[in-house]
């Protein structure tokens, strides 16, 4: 590879970019050679995390290849997790922890479970959604939801002009502010920003508060989609172990001192995938560490309504000074409505609104009206109470059923819709979560293996089970058939 005379590890952004040694007669094609060459540069740290790559046109001109070849190469590198892309900003180096053999990473083909991973969110598969994150419509109280949607569709004709309020539907924000002020912490309607669900909220927060190369702390295991989103923004996710007793706060202190994180995402109650909740003592120390090391805490609070009253709340303890609270209605109404919320300090909300409008303008007022009609209706609280009771019963049945297959909970859940359970056997190349999940798909079952949720390499084999779908004969038969002997 021919390098420029620059002593900086980062590449120059135009003609100074090192020309790759491309052999047009070599078997495998140009894209593969480019992907392998850049993988080697990233893995050897010749390209630092956060480095901005040349534009597609610059790279093509420098190396004498077509822009189509560069686009495909960059896309392959994004899929491998080595680069991230930002609309309007270009491509950035995202991580250094690549496979020992770049060729092996390039040639790796997706397994069946990789190909059907979107079904964990879309629901289009016919497979039994044991690993999915949604509940059956009958558990949500479908009559209440459908009635709310019908009312929302009676939107006044005058509201069909324009894009709606940048913060979101005012009546819903006022209702949320009043409910939160009564139950958790004091908040004004103008401190509530509505989003297209919690993941959209996470995206806005990352866009507003981070830049490529920043460290972001996450729970390990934790929400799998969040880890990918952090990498997409060019940031470095660093996992903090979470288990039966909560977060490893000593490890968090060490990592914060070492990496100087910009923010941390945390499920205070009913954590996904473990179903555990932090104690009051742990949340107090977590706030103290955020203060000591000067990072934001993003409280993923979407399971709050399924938790016990009085459970710890970072937002309530902090008063939205250093905490950003994210909420959603996908677990109590329906994920189809796609309505979430951010509660934050007034100055931060102003920046989040600016980014929201730049990235996609306003959110859907019809969806927000439907949520408002549903949660302000008299039956809503009774519906949530009934849902909690149904989940409690289903969770106990699930733990019993999994025990019959020799599986034990990774942590005893405090409530909610998930049980993570597995076998004590050490995983091997022939016996691991992905292999079993592929086998399950062939049997018509959609599982979520531990690899989806962990930054560390799992030692044992476990899965996240949705308790609404676990007590079924087809799952029982499958688990019994593969049970370690």
Short mmCIF file of N, CA and C in Angstrom, two decimals, residues 82-194:
data_model
loop_
_atom_site.label_atom_id
_atom_site.label_comp_id
_atom_site.label_asym_id
_atom_site.label_seq_id
_atom_site.Cartn_x
_atom_site.Cartn_y
_atom_site.Cartn_z
N UNK A 82 -17.41 -1.76 11.07
CA UNK A 82 -16.12 -1.05 11.10
C UNK A 82 -16.27 0.42 10.77
N UNK A 83 -17.27 0.76 9.95
CA UNK A 83 -17.57 2.16 9.63
C UNK A 83 -18.99 2.47 10.06
N UNK A 84 -19.26 3.74 10.29
CA UNK A 84 -20.62 4.22 10.50
C UNK A 84 -20.85 5.36 9.52
N UNK A 85 -22.12 5.60 9.21
CA UNK A 85 -22.44 6.68 8.27
C UNK A 85 -23.37 7.67 8.93
N UNK A 86 -23.20 8.93 8.59
CA UNK A 86 -24.10 9.98 9.05
C UNK A 86 -24.57 10.77 7.85
N UNK A 87 -25.87 10.91 7.75
CA UNK A 87 -26.43 11.64 6.61
C UNK A 87 -25.85 13.05 6.56
N UNK A 88 -25.29 13.40 5.43
CA UNK A 88 -24.75 14.74 5.24
C UNK A 88 -23.36 14.93 5.79
N UNK A 89 -22.83 13.95 6.55
CA UNK A 89 -21.50 14.10 7.15
C UNK A 89 -20.47 13.13 6.60
N UNK A 90 -20.92 11.98 6.07
CA UNK A 90 -19.98 11.04 5.50
C UNK A 90 -19.84 9.78 6.33
N UNK A 91 -18.68 9.10 6.17
CA UNK A 91 -18.41 7.83 6.82
C UNK A 91 -17.27 8.00 7.82
N UNK A 92 -17.38 7.28 8.96
CA UNK A 92 -16.40 7.39 10.03
C UNK A 92 -16.00 6.00 10.51
N UNK A 93 -14.76 5.88 10.98
CA UNK A 93 -14.31 4.63 11.58
C UNK A 93 -15.05 4.45 12.90
N UNK A 94 -15.65 3.25 13.08
CA UNK A 94 -16.51 3.04 14.24
C UNK A 94 -15.88 2.19 15.33
N UNK A 95 -14.99 1.23 14.97
CA UNK A 95 -14.43 0.36 15.99
C UNK A 95 -13.17 -0.30 15.47
N UNK A 96 -12.41 -0.90 16.40
CA UNK A 96 -11.17 -1.60 16.04
C UNK A 96 -11.25 -3.10 16.26
N UNK A 97 -12.27 -3.58 17.00
CA UNK A 97 -12.30 -4.99 17.39
C UNK A 97 -12.84 -5.87 16.27
N UNK A 98 -12.06 -6.01 15.19
CA UNK A 98 -12.49 -6.83 14.05
C UNK A 98 -12.00 -8.25 14.22
N UNK A 99 -12.50 -9.11 13.37
CA UNK A 99 -12.09 -10.51 13.43
C UNK A 99 -10.60 -10.62 13.15
N UNK A 100 -9.98 -11.69 13.68
CA UNK A 100 -8.55 -11.90 13.47
C UNK A 100 -8.23 -11.99 11.99
N UNK A 101 -9.13 -12.56 11.23
CA UNK A 101 -8.94 -12.68 9.79
C UNK A 101 -9.92 -11.77 9.07
N UNK A 102 -9.48 -10.66 8.46
CA UNK A 102 -10.40 -9.81 7.71
C UNK A 102 -11.10 -10.57 6.60
N UNK A 103 -10.40 -11.53 5.99
CA UNK A 103 -11.04 -12.29 4.92
C UNK A 103 -12.24 -13.07 5.46
N UNK A 104 -12.10 -13.61 6.67
CA UNK A 104 -13.21 -14.38 7.25
C UNK A 104 -14.41 -13.46 7.48
N UNK A 105 -14.15 -12.24 7.94
CA UNK A 105 -15.25 -11.31 8.17
C UNK A 105 -15.94 -10.92 6.86
N UNK A 106 -15.14 -10.72 5.81
CA UNK A 106 -15.71 -10.33 4.52
C UNK A 106 -16.59 -11.42 3.95
N UNK A 107 -16.15 -12.68 4.11
CA UNK A 107 -16.88 -13.79 3.49
C UNK A 107 -18.00 -14.32 4.36
N UNK A 108 -18.08 -13.83 5.62
CA UNK A 108 -19.11 -14.37 6.50
C UNK A 108 -20.49 -14.12 5.91
N UNK A 109 -21.30 -15.15 5.86
CA UNK A 109 -22.66 -15.01 5.34
C UNK A 109 -23.64 -15.04 6.47
N UNK A 110 -24.76 -14.31 6.36
CA UNK A 110 -25.72 -14.27 7.46
C UNK A 110 -26.37 -15.62 7.66
N UNK A 111 -26.57 -15.98 8.93
CA UNK A 111 -27.31 -17.20 9.24
C UNK A 111 -28.79 -16.90 9.12
N UNK A 112 -29.59 -17.93 9.27
CA UNK A 112 -31.04 -17.74 9.17
C UNK A 112 -31.53 -16.76 10.21
N UNK A 113 -30.99 -16.84 11.43
CA UNK A 113 -31.45 -15.92 12.48
C UNK A 113 -31.04 -14.49 12.17
N UNK A 114 -29.86 -14.28 11.54
CA UNK A 114 -29.47 -12.93 11.13
C UNK A 114 -30.47 -12.39 10.12
N UNK A 115 -30.84 -13.21 9.16
CA UNK A 115 -31.74 -12.77 8.10
C UNK A 115 -33.12 -12.40 8.63
N UNK A 116 -33.55 -13.07 9.71
CA UNK A 116 -34.88 -12.82 10.25
C UNK A 116 -34.87 -11.92 11.47
N UNK A 117 -33.69 -11.34 11.82
CA UNK A 117 -33.63 -10.43 12.96
C UNK A 117 -34.68 -9.32 12.88
N UNK A 118 -34.96 -8.71 11.70
CA UNK A 118 -36.01 -7.68 11.65
C UNK A 118 -37.36 -8.17 12.15
N UNK A 119 -37.61 -9.48 12.09
CA UNK A 119 -38.90 -9.98 12.55
C UNK A 119 -39.07 -9.83 14.05
N UNK A 120 -37.97 -9.62 14.79
CA UNK A 120 -38.09 -9.35 16.21
C UNK A 120 -38.80 -8.02 16.44
N UNK A 121 -38.87 -7.19 15.40
CA UNK A 121 -39.52 -5.90 15.51
C UNK A 121 -40.74 -5.78 14.60
N UNK A 122 -40.71 -6.44 13.44
CA UNK A 122 -41.75 -6.22 12.44
C UNK A 122 -42.98 -7.08 12.64
N UNK A 123 -42.81 -8.32 13.10
CA UNK A 123 -43.94 -9.21 13.28
C UNK A 123 -44.48 -9.80 11.99
N UNK A 124 -43.71 -9.76 10.89
CA UNK A 124 -44.21 -10.27 9.62
C UNK A 124 -44.01 -11.77 9.48
N UNK A 125 -43.16 -12.36 10.32
CA UNK A 125 -42.89 -13.78 10.21
C UNK A 125 -44.06 -14.59 10.78
N UNK A 126 -44.22 -15.80 10.25
CA UNK A 126 -45.23 -16.72 10.79
C UNK A 126 -44.70 -17.49 11.98
N UNK A 127 -43.42 -17.33 12.31
CA UNK A 127 -42.83 -18.07 13.43
C UNK A 127 -43.42 -17.61 14.76
N UNK A 128 -43.49 -18.52 15.72
CA UNK A 128 -43.95 -18.18 17.06
C UNK A 128 -42.99 -17.17 17.67
N UNK A 129 -43.46 -15.94 18.02
CA UNK A 129 -42.54 -14.86 18.40
C UNK A 129 -42.08 -14.91 19.85
N UNK A 130 -41.47 -16.02 20.25
CA UNK A 130 -41.04 -16.20 21.63
C UNK A 130 -39.98 -15.17 22.03
N UNK A 131 -39.18 -14.74 21.07
CA UNK A 131 -38.12 -13.78 21.38
C UNK A 131 -38.46 -12.35 21.08
N UNK A 132 -39.68 -12.06 20.68
CA UNK A 132 -40.06 -10.72 20.24
C UNK A 132 -40.37 -9.80 21.42
N UNK A 133 -40.52 -8.51 21.12
CA UNK A 133 -40.74 -7.51 22.16
C UNK A 133 -42.14 -6.96 22.22
N UNK A 134 -43.10 -7.64 21.61
CA UNK A 134 -44.48 -7.16 21.66
C UNK A 134 -45.39 -8.23 22.26
N UNK A 135 -46.56 -7.79 22.70
CA UNK A 135 -47.53 -8.69 23.31
C UNK A 135 -48.68 -8.96 22.34
N UNK A 136 -49.44 -10.03 22.56
CA UNK A 136 -50.61 -10.27 21.73
C UNK A 136 -51.61 -9.11 21.88
N UNK A 137 -52.31 -8.73 20.81
CA UNK A 137 -53.24 -7.59 20.89
C UNK A 137 -54.27 -7.72 22.01
N UNK A 138 -54.72 -8.94 22.28
CA UNK A 138 -55.74 -9.11 23.32
C UNK A 138 -55.23 -8.74 24.70
N UNK A 139 -53.91 -8.79 24.92
CA UNK A 139 -53.38 -8.42 26.23
C UNK A 139 -53.29 -6.90 26.39
N UNK A 140 -53.20 -6.19 25.28
CA UNK A 140 -53.11 -4.73 25.35
C UNK A 140 -54.45 -4.08 25.68
N UNK A 141 -55.57 -4.77 25.44
CA UNK A 141 -56.87 -4.12 25.54
C UNK A 141 -57.20 -3.51 24.19
N UNK A 142 -57.33 -4.38 23.19
CA UNK A 142 -57.46 -3.92 21.81
C UNK A 142 -58.68 -3.04 21.59
N UNK A 143 -59.76 -3.25 22.35
CA UNK A 143 -60.97 -2.43 22.16
C UNK A 143 -60.67 -0.98 22.50
N UNK A 144 -59.93 -0.76 23.59
CA UNK A 144 -59.56 0.61 23.98
C UNK A 144 -58.68 1.26 22.93
N UNK A 145 -57.72 0.50 22.42
CA UNK A 145 -56.80 1.05 21.42
C UNK A 145 -57.54 1.37 20.12
N UNK A 146 -58.38 0.46 19.66
CA UNK A 146 -59.10 0.69 18.41
C UNK A 146 -60.07 1.87 18.53
N UNK A 147 -60.71 2.00 19.67
CA UNK A 147 -61.60 3.15 19.88
C UNK A 147 -60.80 4.45 19.86
N UNK A 148 -59.60 4.45 20.46
CA UNK A 148 -58.76 5.65 20.45
C UNK A 148 -58.32 6.01 19.05
N UNK A 149 -58.00 5.01 18.24
CA UNK A 149 -57.60 5.27 16.85
C UNK A 149 -58.76 5.88 16.07
N UNK A 150 -59.97 5.35 16.27
CA UNK A 150 -61.14 5.91 15.58
C UNK A 150 -61.36 7.37 15.97
N UNK A 151 -61.20 7.67 17.25
CA UNK A 151 -61.37 9.07 17.69
C UNK A 151 -60.29 9.96 17.08
N UNK A 152 -59.07 9.45 17.00
CA UNK A 152 -57.98 10.25 16.45
C UNK A 152 -58.21 10.57 14.98
N UNK A 153 -58.86 9.67 14.26
CA UNK A 153 -59.11 9.90 12.84
C UNK A 153 -60.15 10.99 12.61
N UNK A 154 -60.85 11.43 13.66
CA UNK A 154 -61.81 12.53 13.53
C UNK A 154 -61.10 13.88 13.72
N UNK A 155 -59.86 13.95 13.30
CA UNK A 155 -59.06 15.16 13.45
C UNK A 155 -59.73 16.31 12.71
N UNK A 156 -59.79 17.52 13.31
CA UNK A 156 -60.40 18.66 12.63
C UNK A 156 -59.70 18.96 11.30
N UNK A 157 -60.49 19.39 10.33
CA UNK A 157 -59.92 19.68 9.00
C UNK A 157 -58.83 20.74 9.08
N UNK A 158 -58.96 21.67 10.02
CA UNK A 158 -57.96 22.73 10.15
C UNK A 158 -56.59 22.18 10.53
N UNK A 159 -56.57 20.99 11.17
CA UNK A 159 -55.30 20.41 11.60
C UNK A 159 -54.61 19.64 10.48
N UNK A 160 -55.24 19.57 9.30
CA UNK A 160 -54.62 18.89 8.17
C UNK A 160 -53.65 19.79 7.43
N UNK A 161 -53.58 21.05 7.85
CA UNK A 161 -52.58 21.97 7.29
C UNK A 161 -51.33 21.96 8.15
N UNK A 162 -50.19 22.15 7.53
CA UNK A 162 -48.95 22.23 8.29
C UNK A 162 -48.49 20.86 8.78
N UNK A 163 -47.45 20.89 9.62
CA UNK A 163 -46.82 19.66 10.08
C UNK A 163 -47.11 19.35 11.54
N UNK A 164 -47.82 20.22 12.23
CA UNK A 164 -48.05 19.99 13.65
C UNK A 164 -47.02 20.69 14.51
N UNK A 165 -47.20 20.63 15.82
CA UNK A 165 -46.31 21.32 16.76
C UNK A 165 -44.96 20.61 16.81
N UNK A 166 -43.85 21.35 16.76
CA UNK A 166 -42.52 20.71 16.80
C UNK A 166 -42.31 19.82 18.01
N UNK A 167 -42.88 20.19 19.17
CA UNK A 167 -42.73 19.37 20.37
C UNK A 167 -43.64 18.15 20.36
N UNK A 168 -44.70 18.20 19.55
CA UNK A 168 -45.68 17.13 19.54
C UNK A 168 -47.05 17.63 19.99
N UNK A 169 -48.07 16.78 19.89
CA UNK A 169 -49.46 17.14 20.18
C UNK A 169 -49.58 17.73 21.59
N UNK A 170 -50.00 19.00 21.72
CA UNK A 170 -50.00 19.66 23.03
C UNK A 170 -50.82 18.94 24.10
N UNK A 171 -51.99 18.43 23.76
CA UNK A 171 -52.83 17.77 24.77
C UNK A 171 -52.14 16.55 25.37
N UNK A 172 -51.43 15.78 24.54
CA UNK A 172 -50.71 14.61 25.05
C UNK A 172 -49.56 15.04 25.94
N UNK A 173 -48.83 16.08 25.54
CA UNK A 173 -47.71 16.56 26.37
C UNK A 173 -48.21 17.07 27.72
N UNK A 174 -49.33 17.78 27.70
CA UNK A 174 -49.90 18.27 28.96
C UNK A 174 -50.33 17.11 29.86
N UNK A 175 -50.94 16.10 29.26
CA UNK A 175 -51.37 14.94 30.04
C UNK A 175 -50.17 14.21 30.63
N UNK A 176 -49.13 14.02 29.83
CA UNK A 176 -47.93 13.35 30.32
C UNK A 176 -47.27 14.14 31.45
N UNK A 177 -47.17 15.45 31.27
CA UNK A 177 -46.55 16.29 32.30
C UNK A 177 -47.33 16.21 33.60
N UNK A 178 -48.67 16.24 33.52
CA UNK A 178 -49.50 16.16 34.73
C UNK A 178 -49.34 14.81 35.41
N UNK A 179 -49.32 13.72 34.63
CA UNK A 179 -49.20 12.38 35.20
C UNK A 179 -47.84 12.18 35.86
N UNK A 180 -46.77 12.59 35.17
CA UNK A 180 -45.43 12.43 35.73
C UNK A 180 -45.24 13.29 36.97
N UNK A 181 -45.80 14.52 36.95
CA UNK A 181 -45.69 15.41 38.11
C UNK A 181 -46.39 14.83 39.32
N UNK A 182 -47.48 14.12 39.08
CA UNK A 182 -48.23 13.52 40.19
C UNK A 182 -47.56 12.26 40.72
N UNK A 183 -46.94 11.47 39.84
CA UNK A 183 -46.46 10.16 40.25
C UNK A 183 -44.96 10.07 40.47
N UNK A 184 -44.15 10.91 39.77
CA UNK A 184 -42.71 10.74 39.83
C UNK A 184 -41.94 12.03 40.12
N UNK A 185 -42.03 13.02 39.24
CA UNK A 185 -41.23 14.23 39.38
C UNK A 185 -41.93 15.39 38.69
N UNK A 186 -41.61 16.58 39.11
CA UNK A 186 -42.23 17.77 38.56
C UNK A 186 -41.67 18.07 37.17
N UNK A 187 -42.55 18.22 36.19
CA UNK A 187 -42.12 18.51 34.82
C UNK A 187 -43.19 19.35 34.14
N UNK A 188 -42.78 20.29 33.32
CA UNK A 188 -43.69 21.16 32.59
C UNK A 188 -43.93 20.60 31.18
N UNK A 189 -45.09 20.89 30.58
CA UNK A 189 -45.36 20.38 29.22
C UNK A 189 -44.29 20.74 28.20
N UNK A 190 -43.67 21.93 28.34
CA UNK A 190 -42.64 22.32 27.38
C UNK A 190 -41.32 21.58 27.59
N UNK A 191 -41.24 20.73 28.63
CA UNK A 191 -40.08 19.87 28.83
C UNK A 191 -40.32 18.47 28.27
N UNK A 192 -41.47 18.28 27.63
CA UNK A 192 -41.82 16.98 27.05
C UNK A 192 -41.76 17.08 25.53
N UNK A 193 -40.93 16.26 24.92
CA UNK A 193 -40.79 16.21 23.46
C UNK A 193 -41.28 14.84 22.99
N UNK A 194 -42.22 14.82 22.06
CA UNK A 194 -42.75 13.55 21.55
C UNK A 194 -41.92 13.05 20.37
#
